[in-house]
mmCIF file with all atom_site columns, C-alpha atoms in Angstrom:
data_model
loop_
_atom_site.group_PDB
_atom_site.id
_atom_site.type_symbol
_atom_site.label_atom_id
_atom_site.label_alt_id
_atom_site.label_comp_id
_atom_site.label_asym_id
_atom_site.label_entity_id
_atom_site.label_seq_id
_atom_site.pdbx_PDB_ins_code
_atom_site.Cartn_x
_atom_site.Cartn_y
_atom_site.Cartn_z
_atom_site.occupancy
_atom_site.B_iso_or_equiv
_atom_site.pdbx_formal_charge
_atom_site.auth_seq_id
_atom_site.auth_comp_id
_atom_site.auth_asym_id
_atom_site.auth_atom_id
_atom_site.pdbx_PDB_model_num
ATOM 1  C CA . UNK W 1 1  ? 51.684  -6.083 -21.858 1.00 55.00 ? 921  UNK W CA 1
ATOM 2  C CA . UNK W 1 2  ? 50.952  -3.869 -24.838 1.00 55.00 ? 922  UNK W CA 1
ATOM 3  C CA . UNK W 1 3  ? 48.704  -0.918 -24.489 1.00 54.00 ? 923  UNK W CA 1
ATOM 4  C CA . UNK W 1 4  ? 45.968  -2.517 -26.663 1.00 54.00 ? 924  UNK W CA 1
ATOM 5  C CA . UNK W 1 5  ? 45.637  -5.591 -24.512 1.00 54.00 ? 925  UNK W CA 1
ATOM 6  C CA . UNK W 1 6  ? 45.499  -3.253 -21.159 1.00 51.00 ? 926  UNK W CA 1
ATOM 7  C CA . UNK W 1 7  ? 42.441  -0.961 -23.241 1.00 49.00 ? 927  UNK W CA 1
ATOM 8  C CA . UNK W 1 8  ? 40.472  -4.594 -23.716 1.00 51.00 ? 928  UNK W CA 1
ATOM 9  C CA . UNK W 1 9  ? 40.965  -5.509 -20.632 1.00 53.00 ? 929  UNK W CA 1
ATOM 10 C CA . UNK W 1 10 ? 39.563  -2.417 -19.243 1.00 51.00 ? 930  UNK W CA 1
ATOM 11 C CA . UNK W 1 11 ? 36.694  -1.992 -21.655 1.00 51.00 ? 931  UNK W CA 1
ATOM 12 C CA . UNK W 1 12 ? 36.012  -5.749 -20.602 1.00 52.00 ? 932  UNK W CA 1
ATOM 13 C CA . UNK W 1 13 ? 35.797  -5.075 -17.092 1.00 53.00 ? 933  UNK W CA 1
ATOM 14 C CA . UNK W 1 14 ? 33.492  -2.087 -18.106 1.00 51.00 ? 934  UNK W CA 1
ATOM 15 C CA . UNK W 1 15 ? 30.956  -3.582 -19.705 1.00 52.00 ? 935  UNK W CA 1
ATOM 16 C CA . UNK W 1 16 ? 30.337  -6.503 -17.372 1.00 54.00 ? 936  UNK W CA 1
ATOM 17 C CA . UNK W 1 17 ? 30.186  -4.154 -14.443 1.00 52.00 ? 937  UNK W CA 1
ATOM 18 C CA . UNK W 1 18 ? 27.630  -2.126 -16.610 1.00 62.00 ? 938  UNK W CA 1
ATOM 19 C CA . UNK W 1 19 ? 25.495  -5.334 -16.991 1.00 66.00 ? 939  UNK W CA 1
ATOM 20 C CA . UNK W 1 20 ? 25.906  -6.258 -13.556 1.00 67.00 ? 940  UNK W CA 1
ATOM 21 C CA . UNK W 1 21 ? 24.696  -2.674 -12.204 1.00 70.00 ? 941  UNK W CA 1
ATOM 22 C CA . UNK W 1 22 ? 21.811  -2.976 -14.767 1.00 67.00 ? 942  UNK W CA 1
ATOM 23 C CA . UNK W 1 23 ? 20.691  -6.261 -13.039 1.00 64.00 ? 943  UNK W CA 1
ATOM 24 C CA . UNK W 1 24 ? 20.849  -5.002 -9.795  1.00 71.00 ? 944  UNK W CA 1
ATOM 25 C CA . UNK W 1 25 ? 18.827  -1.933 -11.183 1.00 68.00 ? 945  UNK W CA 1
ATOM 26 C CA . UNK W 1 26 ? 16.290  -4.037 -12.823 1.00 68.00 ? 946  UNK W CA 1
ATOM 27 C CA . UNK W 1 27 ? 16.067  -6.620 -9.979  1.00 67.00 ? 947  UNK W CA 1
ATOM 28 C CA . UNK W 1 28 ? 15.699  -2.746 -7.234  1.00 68.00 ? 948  UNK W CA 1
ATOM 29 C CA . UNK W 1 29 ? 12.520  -1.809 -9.393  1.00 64.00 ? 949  UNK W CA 1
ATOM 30 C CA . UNK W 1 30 ? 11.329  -5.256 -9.988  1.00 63.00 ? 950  UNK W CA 1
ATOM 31 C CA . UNK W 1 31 ? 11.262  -5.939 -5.697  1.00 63.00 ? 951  UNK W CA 1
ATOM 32 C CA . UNK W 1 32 ? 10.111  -2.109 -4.651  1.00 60.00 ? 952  UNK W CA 1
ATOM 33 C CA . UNK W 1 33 ? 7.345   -2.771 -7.066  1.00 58.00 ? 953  UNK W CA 1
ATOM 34 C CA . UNK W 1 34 ? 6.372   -5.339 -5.541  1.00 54.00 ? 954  UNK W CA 1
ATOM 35 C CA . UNK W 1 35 ? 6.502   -4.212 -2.117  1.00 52.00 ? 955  UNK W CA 1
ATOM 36 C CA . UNK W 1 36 ? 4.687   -1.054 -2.804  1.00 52.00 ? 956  UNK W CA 1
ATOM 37 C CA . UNK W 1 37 ? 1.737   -3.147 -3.978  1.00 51.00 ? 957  UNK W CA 1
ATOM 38 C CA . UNK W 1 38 ? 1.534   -5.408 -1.022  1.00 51.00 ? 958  UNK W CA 1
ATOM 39 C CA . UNK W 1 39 ? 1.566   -1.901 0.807   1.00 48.00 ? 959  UNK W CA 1
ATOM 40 C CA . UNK W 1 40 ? -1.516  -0.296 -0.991  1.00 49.00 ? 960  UNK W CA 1
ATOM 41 C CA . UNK W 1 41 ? -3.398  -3.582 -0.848  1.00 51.00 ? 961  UNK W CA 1
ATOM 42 C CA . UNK W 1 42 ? -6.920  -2.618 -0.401  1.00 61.00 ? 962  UNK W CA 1
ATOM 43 C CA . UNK W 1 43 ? -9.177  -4.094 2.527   1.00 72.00 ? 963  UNK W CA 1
ATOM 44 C CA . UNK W 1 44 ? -12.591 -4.242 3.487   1.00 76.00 ? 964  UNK W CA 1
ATOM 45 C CA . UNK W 1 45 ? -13.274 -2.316 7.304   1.00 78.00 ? 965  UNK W CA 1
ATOM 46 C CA . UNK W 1 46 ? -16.390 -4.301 9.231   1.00 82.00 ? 966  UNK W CA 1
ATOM 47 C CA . UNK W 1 47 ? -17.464 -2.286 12.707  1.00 84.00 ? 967  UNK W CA 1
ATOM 48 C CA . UNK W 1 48 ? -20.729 -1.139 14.641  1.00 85.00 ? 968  UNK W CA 1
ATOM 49 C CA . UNK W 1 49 ? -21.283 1.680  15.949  1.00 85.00 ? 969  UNK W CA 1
ATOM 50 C CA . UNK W 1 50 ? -23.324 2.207  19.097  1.00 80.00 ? 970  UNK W CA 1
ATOM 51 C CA . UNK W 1 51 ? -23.791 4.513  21.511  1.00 82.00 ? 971  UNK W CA 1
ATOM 52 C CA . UNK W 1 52 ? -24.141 4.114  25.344  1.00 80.00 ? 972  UNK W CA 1
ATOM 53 C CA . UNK W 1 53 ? -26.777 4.758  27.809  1.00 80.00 ? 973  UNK W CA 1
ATOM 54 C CA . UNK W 1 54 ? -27.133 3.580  31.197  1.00 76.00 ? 974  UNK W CA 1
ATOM 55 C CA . UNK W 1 55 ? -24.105 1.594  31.108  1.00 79.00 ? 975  UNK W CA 1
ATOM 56 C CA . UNK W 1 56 ? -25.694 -0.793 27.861  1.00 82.00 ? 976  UNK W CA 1
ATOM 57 C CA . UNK W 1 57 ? -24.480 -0.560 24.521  1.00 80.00 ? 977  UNK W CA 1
ATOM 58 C CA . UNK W 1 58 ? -27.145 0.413  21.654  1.00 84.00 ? 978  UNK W CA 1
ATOM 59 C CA . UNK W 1 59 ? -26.613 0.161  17.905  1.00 84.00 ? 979  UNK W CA 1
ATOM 60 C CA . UNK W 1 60 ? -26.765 3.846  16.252  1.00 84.00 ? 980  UNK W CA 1
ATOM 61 C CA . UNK W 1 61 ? -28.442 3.017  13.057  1.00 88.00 ? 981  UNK W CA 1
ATOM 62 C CA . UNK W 1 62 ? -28.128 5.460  10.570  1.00 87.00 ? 982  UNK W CA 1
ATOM 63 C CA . UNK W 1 63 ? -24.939 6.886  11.665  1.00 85.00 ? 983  UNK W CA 1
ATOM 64 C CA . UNK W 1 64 ? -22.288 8.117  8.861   1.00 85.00 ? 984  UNK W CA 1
ATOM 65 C CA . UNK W 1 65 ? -18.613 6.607  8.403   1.00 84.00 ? 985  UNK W CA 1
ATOM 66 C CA . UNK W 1 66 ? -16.390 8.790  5.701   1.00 80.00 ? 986  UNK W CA 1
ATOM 67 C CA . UNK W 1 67 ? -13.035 8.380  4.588   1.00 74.00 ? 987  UNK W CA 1
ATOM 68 C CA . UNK W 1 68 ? -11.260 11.241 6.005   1.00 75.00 ? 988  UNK W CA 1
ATOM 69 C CA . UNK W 1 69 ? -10.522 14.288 3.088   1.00 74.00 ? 989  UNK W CA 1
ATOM 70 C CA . UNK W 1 70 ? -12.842 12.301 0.844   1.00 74.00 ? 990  UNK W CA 1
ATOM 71 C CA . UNK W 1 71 ? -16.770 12.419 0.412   1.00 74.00 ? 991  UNK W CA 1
ATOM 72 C CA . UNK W 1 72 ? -16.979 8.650  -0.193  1.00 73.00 ? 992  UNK W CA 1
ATOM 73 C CA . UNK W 1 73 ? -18.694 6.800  2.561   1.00 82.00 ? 993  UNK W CA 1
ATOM 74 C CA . UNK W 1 74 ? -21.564 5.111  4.053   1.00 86.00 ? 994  UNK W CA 1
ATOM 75 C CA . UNK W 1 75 ? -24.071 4.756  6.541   1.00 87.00 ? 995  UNK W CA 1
ATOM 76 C CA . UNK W 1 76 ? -24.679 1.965  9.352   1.00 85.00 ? 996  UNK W CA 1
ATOM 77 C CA . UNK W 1 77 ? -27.459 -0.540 9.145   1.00 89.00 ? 997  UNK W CA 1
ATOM 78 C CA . UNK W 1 78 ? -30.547 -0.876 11.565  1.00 90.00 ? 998  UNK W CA 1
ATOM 79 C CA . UNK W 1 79 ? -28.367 -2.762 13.475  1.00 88.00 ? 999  UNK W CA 1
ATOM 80 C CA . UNK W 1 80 ? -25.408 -0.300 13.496  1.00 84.00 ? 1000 UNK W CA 1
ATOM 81 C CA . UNK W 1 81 ? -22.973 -2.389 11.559  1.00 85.00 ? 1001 UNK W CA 1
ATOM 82 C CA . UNK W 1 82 ? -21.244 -1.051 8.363   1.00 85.00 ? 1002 UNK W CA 1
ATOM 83 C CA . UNK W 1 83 ? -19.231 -2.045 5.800   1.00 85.00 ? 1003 UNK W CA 1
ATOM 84 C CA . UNK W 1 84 ? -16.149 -0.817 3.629   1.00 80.00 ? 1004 UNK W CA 1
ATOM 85 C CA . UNK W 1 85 ? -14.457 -1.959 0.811   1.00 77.00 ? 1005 UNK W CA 1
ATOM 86 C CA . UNK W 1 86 ? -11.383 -1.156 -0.693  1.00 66.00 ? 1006 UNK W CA 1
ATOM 87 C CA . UNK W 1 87 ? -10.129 1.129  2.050   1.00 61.00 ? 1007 UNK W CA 1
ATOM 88 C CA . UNK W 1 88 ? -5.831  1.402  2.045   1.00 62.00 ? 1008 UNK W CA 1
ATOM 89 C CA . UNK W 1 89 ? -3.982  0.937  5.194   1.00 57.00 ? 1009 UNK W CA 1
ATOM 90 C CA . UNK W 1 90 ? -3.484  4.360  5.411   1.00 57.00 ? 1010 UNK W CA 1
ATOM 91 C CA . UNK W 1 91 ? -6.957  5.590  5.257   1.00 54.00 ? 1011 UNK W CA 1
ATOM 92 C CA . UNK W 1 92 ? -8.571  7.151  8.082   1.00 54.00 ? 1012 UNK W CA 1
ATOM 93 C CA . UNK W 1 93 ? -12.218 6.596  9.049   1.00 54.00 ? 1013 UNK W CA 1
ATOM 94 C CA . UNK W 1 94 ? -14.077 9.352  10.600  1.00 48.00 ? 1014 UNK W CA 1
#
């Protein structure tokens, strides 16, 4: 086998495992993308808060519900139910 044949073989060899590792590259970001979105999904958080008194359990209306290190909240209803939206999995409610 002559030394030019050997070279193309190995520049051959070369380039398709460049494309291949590219694929696998572009097919990595293409799934972790994906994944990280269906991670962050955002959610909507439904709950009352009551307080207790004699053993029954009253609604607190008025009470305050934050998102922890943020100033973005709200307050529950006359009935002590609130609602959320777009709160991540990894929120905290305080």
């Amino acid at each position: 086998m002559s030394n030019t044949t050997q070279y193309m073989r190995v520049v051959n060899t070369g380039i398709k495992m460049s494309t291949d590792r590219f694929h696998i590259v572009i097919l990595t970001l293409l799934l972790s993308t994906t994944l990280l979105s269906q991670n962050t999904s955002d959610e909507v958080v439904r709950g009352m808060v009551y307080t207790i008194e004699e053993e029954k359990q009253i609604p607190l209306p008025g009470a305050n519900i934050l998102w922890a290190g943020t100033s973005t909240g709200t307050a529950t209803d006359s009935q002590g139910r609130f609602e959320l939206e777009r709160v991540s999995n990894s929120d905290l409610l305080v």
